[in-house]
Tab-separated table of C-alpha atoms in Angstrom:
chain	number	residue	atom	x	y	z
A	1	UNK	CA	2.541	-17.667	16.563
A	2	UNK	CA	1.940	-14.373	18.111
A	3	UNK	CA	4.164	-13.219	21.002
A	4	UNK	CA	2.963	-13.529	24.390
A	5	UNK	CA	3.009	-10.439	26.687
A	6	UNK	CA	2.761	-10.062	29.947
A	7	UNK	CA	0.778	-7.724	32.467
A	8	UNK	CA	3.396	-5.225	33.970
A	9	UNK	CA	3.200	-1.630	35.262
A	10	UNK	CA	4.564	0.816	33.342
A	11	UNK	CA	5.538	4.341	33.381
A	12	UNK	CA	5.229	6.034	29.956
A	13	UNK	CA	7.168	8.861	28.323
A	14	UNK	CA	5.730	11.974	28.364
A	15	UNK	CA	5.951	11.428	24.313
A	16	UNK	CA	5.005	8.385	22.005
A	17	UNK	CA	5.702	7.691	19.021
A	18	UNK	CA	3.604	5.827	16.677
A	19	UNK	CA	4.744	4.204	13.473
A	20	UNK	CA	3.122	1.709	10.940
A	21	UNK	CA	6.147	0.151	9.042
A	22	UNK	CA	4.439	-0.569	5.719
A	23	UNK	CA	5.988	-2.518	2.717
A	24	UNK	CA	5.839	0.835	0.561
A	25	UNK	CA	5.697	3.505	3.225
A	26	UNK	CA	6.023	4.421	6.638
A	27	UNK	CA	2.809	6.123	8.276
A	28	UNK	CA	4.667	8.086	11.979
A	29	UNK	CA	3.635	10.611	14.118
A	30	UNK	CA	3.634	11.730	17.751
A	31	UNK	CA	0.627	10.468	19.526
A	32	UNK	CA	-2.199	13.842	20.568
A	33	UNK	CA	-5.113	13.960	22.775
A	34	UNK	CA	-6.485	15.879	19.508
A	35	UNK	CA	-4.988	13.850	16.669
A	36	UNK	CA	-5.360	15.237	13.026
A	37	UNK	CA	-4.147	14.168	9.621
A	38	UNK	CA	-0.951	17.154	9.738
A	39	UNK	CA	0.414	14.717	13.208
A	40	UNK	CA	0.914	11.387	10.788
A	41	UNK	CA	4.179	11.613	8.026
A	42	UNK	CA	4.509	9.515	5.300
A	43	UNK	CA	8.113	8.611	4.499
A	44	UNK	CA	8.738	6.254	2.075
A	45	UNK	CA	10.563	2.544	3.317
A	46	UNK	CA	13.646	2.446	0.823
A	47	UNK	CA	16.427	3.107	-0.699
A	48	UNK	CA	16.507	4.239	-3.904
A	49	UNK	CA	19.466	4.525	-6.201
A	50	UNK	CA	20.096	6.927	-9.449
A	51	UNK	CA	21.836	6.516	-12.549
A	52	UNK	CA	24.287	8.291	-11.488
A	53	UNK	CA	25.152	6.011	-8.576
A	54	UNK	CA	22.905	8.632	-6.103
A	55	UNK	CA	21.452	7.049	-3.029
A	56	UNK	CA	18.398	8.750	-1.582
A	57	UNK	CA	17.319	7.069	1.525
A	58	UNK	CA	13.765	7.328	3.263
A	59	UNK	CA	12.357	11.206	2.814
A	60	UNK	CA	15.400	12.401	0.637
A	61	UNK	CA	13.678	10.731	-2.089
A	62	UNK	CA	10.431	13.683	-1.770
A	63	UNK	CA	13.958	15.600	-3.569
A	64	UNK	CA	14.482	13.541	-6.149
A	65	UNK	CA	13.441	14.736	-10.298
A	66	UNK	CA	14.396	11.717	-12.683
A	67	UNK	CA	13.462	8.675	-11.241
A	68	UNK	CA	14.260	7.343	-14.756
A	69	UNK	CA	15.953	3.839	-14.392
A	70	UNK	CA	15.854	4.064	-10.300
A	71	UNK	CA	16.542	0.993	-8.483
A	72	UNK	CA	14.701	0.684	-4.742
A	73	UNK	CA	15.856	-1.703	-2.224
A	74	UNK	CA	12.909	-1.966	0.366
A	75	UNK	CA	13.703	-3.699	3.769
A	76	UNK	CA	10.086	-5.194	3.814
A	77	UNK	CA	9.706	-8.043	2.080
A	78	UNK	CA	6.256	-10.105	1.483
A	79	UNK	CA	5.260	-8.383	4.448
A	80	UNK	CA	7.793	-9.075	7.172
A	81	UNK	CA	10.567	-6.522	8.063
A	82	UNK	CA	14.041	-8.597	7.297
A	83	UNK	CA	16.592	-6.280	6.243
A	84	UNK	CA	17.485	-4.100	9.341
A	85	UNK	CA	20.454	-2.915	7.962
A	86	UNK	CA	18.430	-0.678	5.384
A	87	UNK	CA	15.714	0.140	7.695
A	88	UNK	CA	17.845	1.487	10.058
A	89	UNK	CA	19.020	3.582	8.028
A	90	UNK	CA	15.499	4.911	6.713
A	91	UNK	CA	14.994	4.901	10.858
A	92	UNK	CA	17.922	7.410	11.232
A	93	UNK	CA	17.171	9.299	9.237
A	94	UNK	CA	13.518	9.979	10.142
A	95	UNK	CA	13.504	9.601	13.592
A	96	UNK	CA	17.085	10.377	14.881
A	97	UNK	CA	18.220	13.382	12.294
A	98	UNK	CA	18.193	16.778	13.806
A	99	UNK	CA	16.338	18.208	10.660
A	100	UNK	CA	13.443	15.608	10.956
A	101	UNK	CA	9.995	16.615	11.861
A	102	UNK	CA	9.890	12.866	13.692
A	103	UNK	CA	13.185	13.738	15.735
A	104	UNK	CA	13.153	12.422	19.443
A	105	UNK	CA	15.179	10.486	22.050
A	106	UNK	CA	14.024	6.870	21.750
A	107	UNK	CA	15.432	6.986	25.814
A	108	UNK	CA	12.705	9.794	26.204
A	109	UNK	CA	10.125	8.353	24.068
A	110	UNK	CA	7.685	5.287	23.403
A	111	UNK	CA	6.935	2.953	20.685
A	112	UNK	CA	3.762	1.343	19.524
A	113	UNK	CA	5.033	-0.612	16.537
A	114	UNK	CA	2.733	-2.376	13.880
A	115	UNK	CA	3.433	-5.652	12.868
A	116	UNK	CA	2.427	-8.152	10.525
A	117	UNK	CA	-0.105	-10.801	11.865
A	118	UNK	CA	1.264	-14.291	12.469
A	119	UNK	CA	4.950	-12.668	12.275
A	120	UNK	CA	7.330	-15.503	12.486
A	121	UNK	CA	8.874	-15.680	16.023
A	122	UNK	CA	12.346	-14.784	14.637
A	123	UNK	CA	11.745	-11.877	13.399
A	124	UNK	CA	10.023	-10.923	16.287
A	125	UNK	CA	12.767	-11.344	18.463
A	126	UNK	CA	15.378	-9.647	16.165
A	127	UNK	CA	12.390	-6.752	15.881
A	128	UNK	CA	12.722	-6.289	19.917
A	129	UNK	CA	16.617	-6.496	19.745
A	130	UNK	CA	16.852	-3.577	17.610
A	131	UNK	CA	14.271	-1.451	18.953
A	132	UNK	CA	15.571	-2.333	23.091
A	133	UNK	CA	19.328	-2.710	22.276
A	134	UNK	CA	19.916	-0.529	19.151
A	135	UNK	CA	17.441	2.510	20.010
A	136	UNK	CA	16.560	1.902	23.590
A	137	UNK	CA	12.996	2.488	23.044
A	138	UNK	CA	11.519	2.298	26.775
A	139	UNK	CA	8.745	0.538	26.786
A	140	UNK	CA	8.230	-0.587	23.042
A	141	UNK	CA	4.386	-1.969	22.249
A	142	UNK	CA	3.350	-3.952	19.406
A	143	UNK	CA	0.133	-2.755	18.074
A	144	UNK	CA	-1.326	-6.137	17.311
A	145	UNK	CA	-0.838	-7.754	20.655
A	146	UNK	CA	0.338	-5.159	23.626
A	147	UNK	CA	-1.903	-2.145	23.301
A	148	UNK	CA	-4.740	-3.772	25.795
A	149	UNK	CA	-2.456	-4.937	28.163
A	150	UNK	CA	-0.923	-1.864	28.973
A	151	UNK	CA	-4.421	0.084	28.769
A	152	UNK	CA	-6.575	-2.225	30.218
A	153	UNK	CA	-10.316	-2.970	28.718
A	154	UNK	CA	-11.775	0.444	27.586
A	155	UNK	CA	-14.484	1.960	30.178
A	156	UNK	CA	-17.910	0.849	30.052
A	157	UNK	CA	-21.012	3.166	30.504
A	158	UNK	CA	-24.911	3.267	29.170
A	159	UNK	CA	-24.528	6.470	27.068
A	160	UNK	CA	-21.364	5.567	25.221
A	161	UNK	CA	-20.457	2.922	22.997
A	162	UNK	CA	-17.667	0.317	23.819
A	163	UNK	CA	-14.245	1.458	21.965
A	164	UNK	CA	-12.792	-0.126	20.457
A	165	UNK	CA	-15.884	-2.182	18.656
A	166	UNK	CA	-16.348	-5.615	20.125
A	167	UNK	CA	-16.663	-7.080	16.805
A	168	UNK	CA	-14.424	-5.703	13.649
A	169	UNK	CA	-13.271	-7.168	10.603
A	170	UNK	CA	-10.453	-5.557	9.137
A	171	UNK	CA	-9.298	-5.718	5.425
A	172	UNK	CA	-5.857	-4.629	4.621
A	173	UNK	CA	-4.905	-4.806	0.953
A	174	UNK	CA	-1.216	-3.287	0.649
A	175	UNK	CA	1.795	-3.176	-0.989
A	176	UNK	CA	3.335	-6.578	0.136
A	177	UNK	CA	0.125	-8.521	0.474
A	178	UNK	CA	-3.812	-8.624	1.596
A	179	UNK	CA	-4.863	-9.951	5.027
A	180	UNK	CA	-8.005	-10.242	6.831
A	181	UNK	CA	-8.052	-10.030	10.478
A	182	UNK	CA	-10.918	-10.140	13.031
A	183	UNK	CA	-10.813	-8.020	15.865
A	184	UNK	CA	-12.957	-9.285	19.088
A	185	UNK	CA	-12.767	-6.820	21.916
A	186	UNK	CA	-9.707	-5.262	20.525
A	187	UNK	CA	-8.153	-8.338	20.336
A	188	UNK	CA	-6.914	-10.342	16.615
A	189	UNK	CA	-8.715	-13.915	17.007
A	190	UNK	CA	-5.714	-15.489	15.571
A	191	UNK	CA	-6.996	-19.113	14.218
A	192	UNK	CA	-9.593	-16.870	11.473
A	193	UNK	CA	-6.848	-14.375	10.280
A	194	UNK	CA	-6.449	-15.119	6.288
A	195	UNK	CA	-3.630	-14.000	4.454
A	196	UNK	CA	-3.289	-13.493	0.015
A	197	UNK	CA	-0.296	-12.832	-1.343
A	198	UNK	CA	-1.206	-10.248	-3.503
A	199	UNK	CA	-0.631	-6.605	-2.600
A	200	UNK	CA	0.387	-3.688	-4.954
A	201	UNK	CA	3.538	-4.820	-5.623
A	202	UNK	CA	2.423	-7.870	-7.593
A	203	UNK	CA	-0.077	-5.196	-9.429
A	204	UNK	CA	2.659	-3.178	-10.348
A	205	UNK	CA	4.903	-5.622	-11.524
A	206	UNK	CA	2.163	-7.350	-13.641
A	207	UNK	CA	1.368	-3.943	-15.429
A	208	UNK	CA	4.560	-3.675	-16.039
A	209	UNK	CA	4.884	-6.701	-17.951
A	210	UNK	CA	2.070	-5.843	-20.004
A	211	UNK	CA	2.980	-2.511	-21.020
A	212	UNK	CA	6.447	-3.823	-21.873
A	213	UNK	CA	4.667	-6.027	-24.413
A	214	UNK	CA	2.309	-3.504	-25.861
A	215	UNK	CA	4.098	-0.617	-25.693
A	216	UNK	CA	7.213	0.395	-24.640
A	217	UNK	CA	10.083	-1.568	-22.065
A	218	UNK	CA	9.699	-0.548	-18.630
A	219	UNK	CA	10.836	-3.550	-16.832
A	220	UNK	CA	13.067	-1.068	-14.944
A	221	UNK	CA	10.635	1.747	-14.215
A	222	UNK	CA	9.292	0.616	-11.209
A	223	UNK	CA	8.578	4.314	-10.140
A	224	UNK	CA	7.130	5.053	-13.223
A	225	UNK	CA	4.305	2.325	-13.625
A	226	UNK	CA	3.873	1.955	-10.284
A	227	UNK	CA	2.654	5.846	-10.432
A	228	UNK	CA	0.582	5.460	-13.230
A	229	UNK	CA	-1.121	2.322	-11.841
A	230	UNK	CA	-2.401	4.612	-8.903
A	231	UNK	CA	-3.344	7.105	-11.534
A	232	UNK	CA	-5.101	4.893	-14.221
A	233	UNK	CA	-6.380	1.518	-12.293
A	234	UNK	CA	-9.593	0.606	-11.193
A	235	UNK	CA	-11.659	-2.428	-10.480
A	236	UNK	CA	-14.361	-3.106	-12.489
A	237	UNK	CA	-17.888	-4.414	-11.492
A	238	UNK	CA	-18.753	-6.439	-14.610
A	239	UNK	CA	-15.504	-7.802	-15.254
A	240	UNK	CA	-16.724	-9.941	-18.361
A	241	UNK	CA	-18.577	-6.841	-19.632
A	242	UNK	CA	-15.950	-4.343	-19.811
A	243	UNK	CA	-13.981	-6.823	-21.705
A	244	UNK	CA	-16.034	-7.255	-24.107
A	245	UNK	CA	-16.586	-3.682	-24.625
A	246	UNK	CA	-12.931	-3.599	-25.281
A	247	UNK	CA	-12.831	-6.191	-27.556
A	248	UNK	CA	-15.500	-4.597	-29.556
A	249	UNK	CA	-13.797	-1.459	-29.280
A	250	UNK	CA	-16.004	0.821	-27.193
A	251	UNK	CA	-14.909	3.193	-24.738
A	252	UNK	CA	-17.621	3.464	-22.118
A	253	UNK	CA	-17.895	0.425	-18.925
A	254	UNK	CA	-20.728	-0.784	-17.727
A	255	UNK	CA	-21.038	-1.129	-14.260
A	256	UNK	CA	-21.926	2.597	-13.889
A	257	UNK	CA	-19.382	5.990	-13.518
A	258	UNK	CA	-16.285	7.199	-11.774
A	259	UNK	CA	-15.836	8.767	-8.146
A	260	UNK	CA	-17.033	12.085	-10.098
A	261	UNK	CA	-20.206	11.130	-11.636
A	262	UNK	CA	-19.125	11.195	-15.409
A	263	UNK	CA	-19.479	7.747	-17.082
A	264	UNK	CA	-16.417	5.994	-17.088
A	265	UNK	CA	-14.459	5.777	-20.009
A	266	UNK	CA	-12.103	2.620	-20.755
A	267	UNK	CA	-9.644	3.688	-23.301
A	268	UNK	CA	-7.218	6.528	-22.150
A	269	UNK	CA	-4.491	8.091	-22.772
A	270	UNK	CA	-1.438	8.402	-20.195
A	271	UNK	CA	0.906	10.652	-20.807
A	272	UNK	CA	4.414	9.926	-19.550
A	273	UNK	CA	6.310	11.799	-17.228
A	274	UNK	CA	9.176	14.002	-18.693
A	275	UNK	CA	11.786	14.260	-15.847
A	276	UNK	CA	13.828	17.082	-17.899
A	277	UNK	CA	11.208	19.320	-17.523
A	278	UNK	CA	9.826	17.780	-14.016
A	279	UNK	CA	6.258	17.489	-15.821
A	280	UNK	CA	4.426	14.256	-14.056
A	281	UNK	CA	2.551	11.764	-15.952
A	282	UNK	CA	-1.237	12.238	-16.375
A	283	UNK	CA	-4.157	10.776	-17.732
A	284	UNK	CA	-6.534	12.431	-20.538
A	285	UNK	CA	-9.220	11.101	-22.427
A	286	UNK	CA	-8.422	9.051	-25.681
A	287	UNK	CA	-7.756	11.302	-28.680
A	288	UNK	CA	-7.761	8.495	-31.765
A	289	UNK	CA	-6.971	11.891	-34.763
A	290	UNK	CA	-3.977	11.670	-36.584
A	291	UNK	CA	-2.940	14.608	-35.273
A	292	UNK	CA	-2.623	12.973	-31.775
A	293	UNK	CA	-0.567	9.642	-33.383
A	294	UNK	CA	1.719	12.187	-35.613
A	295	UNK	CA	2.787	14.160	-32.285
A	296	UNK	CA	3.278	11.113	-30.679
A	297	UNK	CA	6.210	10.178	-33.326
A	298	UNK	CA	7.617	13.724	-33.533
A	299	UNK	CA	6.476	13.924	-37.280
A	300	UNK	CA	5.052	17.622	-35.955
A	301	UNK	CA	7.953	18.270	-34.128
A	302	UNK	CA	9.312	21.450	-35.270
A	303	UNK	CA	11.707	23.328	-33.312
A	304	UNK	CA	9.906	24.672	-30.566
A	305	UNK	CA	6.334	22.371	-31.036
A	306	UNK	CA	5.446	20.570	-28.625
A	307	UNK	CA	5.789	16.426	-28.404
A	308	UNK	CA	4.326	14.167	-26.468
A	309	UNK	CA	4.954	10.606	-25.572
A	310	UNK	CA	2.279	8.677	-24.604
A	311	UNK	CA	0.510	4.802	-24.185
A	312	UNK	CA	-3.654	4.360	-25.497
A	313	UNK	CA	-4.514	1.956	-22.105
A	314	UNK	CA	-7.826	-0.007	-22.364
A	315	UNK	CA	-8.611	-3.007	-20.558
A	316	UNK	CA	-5.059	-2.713	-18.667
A	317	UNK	CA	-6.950	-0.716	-16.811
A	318	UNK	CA	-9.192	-2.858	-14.904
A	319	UNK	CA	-7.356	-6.346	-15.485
A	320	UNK	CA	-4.599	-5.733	-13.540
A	321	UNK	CA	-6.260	-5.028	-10.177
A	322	UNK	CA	-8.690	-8.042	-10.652
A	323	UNK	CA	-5.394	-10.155	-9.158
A	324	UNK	CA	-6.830	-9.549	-6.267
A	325	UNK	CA	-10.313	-10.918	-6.910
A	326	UNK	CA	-9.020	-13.678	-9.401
A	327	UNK	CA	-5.543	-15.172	-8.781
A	328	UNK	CA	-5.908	-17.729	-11.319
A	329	UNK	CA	-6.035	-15.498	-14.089
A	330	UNK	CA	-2.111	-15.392	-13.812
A	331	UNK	CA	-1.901	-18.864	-12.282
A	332	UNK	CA	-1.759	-18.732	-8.619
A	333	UNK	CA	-3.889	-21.203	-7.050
A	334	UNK	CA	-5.057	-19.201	-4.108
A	335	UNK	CA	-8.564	-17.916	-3.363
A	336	UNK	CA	-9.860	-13.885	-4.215
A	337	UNK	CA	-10.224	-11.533	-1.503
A	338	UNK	CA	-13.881	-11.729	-1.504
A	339	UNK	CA	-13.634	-15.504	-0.726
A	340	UNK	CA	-10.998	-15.399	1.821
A	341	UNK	CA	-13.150	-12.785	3.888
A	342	UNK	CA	-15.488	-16.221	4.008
A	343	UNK	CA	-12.440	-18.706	4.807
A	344	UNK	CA	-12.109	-16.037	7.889
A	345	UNK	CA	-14.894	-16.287	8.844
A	346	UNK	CA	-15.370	-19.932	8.791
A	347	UNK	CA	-12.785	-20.111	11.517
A	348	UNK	CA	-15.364	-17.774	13.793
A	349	UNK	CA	-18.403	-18.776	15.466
A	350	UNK	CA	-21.864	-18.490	13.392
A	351	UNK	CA	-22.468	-15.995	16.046
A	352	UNK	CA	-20.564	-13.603	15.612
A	353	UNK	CA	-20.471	-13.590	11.701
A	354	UNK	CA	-23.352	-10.817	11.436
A	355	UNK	CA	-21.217	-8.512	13.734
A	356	UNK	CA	-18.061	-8.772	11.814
A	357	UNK	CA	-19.664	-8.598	8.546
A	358	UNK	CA	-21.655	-5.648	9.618
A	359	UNK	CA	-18.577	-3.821	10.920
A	360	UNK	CA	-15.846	-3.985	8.080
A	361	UNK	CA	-13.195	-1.349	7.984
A	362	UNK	CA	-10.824	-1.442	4.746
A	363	UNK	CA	-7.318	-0.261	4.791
A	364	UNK	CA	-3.934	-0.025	2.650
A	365	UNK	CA	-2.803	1.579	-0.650
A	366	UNK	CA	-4.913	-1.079	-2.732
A	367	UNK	CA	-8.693	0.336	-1.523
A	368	UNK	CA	-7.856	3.872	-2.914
A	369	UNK	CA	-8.445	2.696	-6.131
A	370	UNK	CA	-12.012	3.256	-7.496
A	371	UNK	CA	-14.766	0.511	-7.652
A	372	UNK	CA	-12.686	-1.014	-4.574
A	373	UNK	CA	-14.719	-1.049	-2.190
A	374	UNK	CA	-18.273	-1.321	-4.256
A	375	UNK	CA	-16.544	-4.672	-5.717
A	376	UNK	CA	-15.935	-6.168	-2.170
């Protein structure tokens, strides 16, 4: 159940500070009467450990060159925030470090904290003892439930449109998991918000257990798939058709081209990162000569030739993001994303479904990959 606030008067900080404590990353900036992209940061929510025993925490890991092997602990778990001890320190160091671009004096400064709808109430409460106690954030707002009370209901007038929209459906596919939440007058309508537990987490850890079994082990190279599943994923219109094409070995899909025009190609090549030379993985088109295969095994490798090491991806690329649209393909009985848009809105009135449905806005990591959006 949602917290319940309370209308009181409040005197705000000259500064606020604005953070959206995501599974992966955190998104934090100072609030602007002019905001722009350069006022948000994205620091990323763990801790990350070396082979060498190294721990980077939050931003130190921007620093870091051989992620080889790296193990993350992430205080975010399906969603919810339960392991304070590690985020505050990723809080510490972002916010309270001298060196920080996010540096301020929580006694000096508000929050407005995001929070996972339906959030259960004890982890709410330990939320607001850290933040009051620990910090002494003064006053501290959670995004989903406190903004309009402290604002009031946004100004009315003939030549401007109501803001925020009076109807919105949001979709937010990220790393811990996918919810849909309708907004009425600013406001979640909590009995219609749908949650699948599938973010990009799941994605990741599904690729990686099928490039372990095609190609090489990288059951721990989290860093390393998870990076080449932003690089080499996307979600295919004609699911059935593309895997077919696979099957039959062709490279080109069928439900049209990529975000630059060109027709989409299937099969790819992904070259791995080399973390002795700091060169980051990348994706090429397929190159089936022998040539290719015999630099692949070093059987060109003379002294000073160059030798690459890299994995021929075909349907991979499309089958691992379709999770999201088809649980059951890995055996969780839970319904796509498309249909639990329609679950949410079953728990609406009829009225208002052509509103919502005409005023979607998707978020999180999972809608940057391409055919997303066309798919939903």
């Amino acid at each position: 159940m949602p917290r319940r606030s309370t209308v009181h008067e409040h005197n705000l900080p000259e500064r606020t500070l604005v953070v959206d404590n995501g599974g992966y990353t955190i998104k934090a900036g100072f609030a602007s009467p002019s905001p722009s992209i350069e006022h948000c940061h994205v620091i990323p929510n763990c801790l990350a450990r070396e082979r060498n025993k190294k721990v980077w925490v939050g931003a130190e890991i921007d620093g870091c060159r051989d992620f080889g092997e790296m193990a993350f602990r992430r205080p975010v778990e399906k969603g919810y925030l339960v392991n304070w001890e590690a985020e505050k320190a990723i809080w510490d160091s972002s916010f309270l470090d001298p060196k920080s671009k996010l540096n301020c004096n929580p006694h000096d400064t508000s929050l407005i904290l995001t929070e996972a709808p339906n959030t259960p109430v004890a982890l709410q409460t330990n939320c607001d003892q850290i933040v009051f106690e620990e910090y002494g954030f003064t006053p501290s707002l959670n995004a989903y439930n406190d903004i309009q009370h402290l604002f009031g209901a946004p100004a009315r007038e003939a030549s401007i449109s109501a803001d925020p929209a009076e109807c919105l459906l949001v979709i937010d596919s990220g790393f811990s998991h996918s919810t849909v939440t309708p907004l009425h007058k600013g406001r979640p309508v909590q009995q219609a918000i749908r949650r699948l537990d599938i973010g990009g987490k799941m994605l990741t850890n599904y690729l990686k257990e099928i490039l372990s079994i095609r190609h090489y082990n990288l059951m721990n190279e989290e860093h390393l798939v998870n990076e080449a599943k932003e690089k080499i994923c996307f979600v295919s219109n004609q699911f059935r058709s593309d895997l077919e094409q696979t099957w039959q070995g062709k490279g080109l899909a069928q439900d049209g081209r990529d975000e630059k025009g060109d027709e989409r190609e299937i099969v790819i090549d992904y070259v791995l990162p080399d973390y002795n030379t700091g060169t980051e993985g990348y994706m090429r088109p397929h190159d089936p000569s022998p040539a290719a295969r015999m630099k692949k095994m070093g059987a060109m490798a003379n002294p000073g030739a160059l030798v690459e090491d890299f994995m021929t991806l075909g349907n991979e690329r499309f089958a691992v993001p379709e999770l999201l649209f088809n649980p059951m393909d890995v055996g969780m009985k839970e319904a796509g994303l498309h249909e639990t848009v329609l679950q949410s809105m079953s728990g609406l009135p009829e009225g208002l479904w052509p509103a919502m449905l005409a005023n979607i806005v998707v978020v999180g990591g999972n809608c940057l990959m391409d055919g997303f959006t066309e798919r939903l």
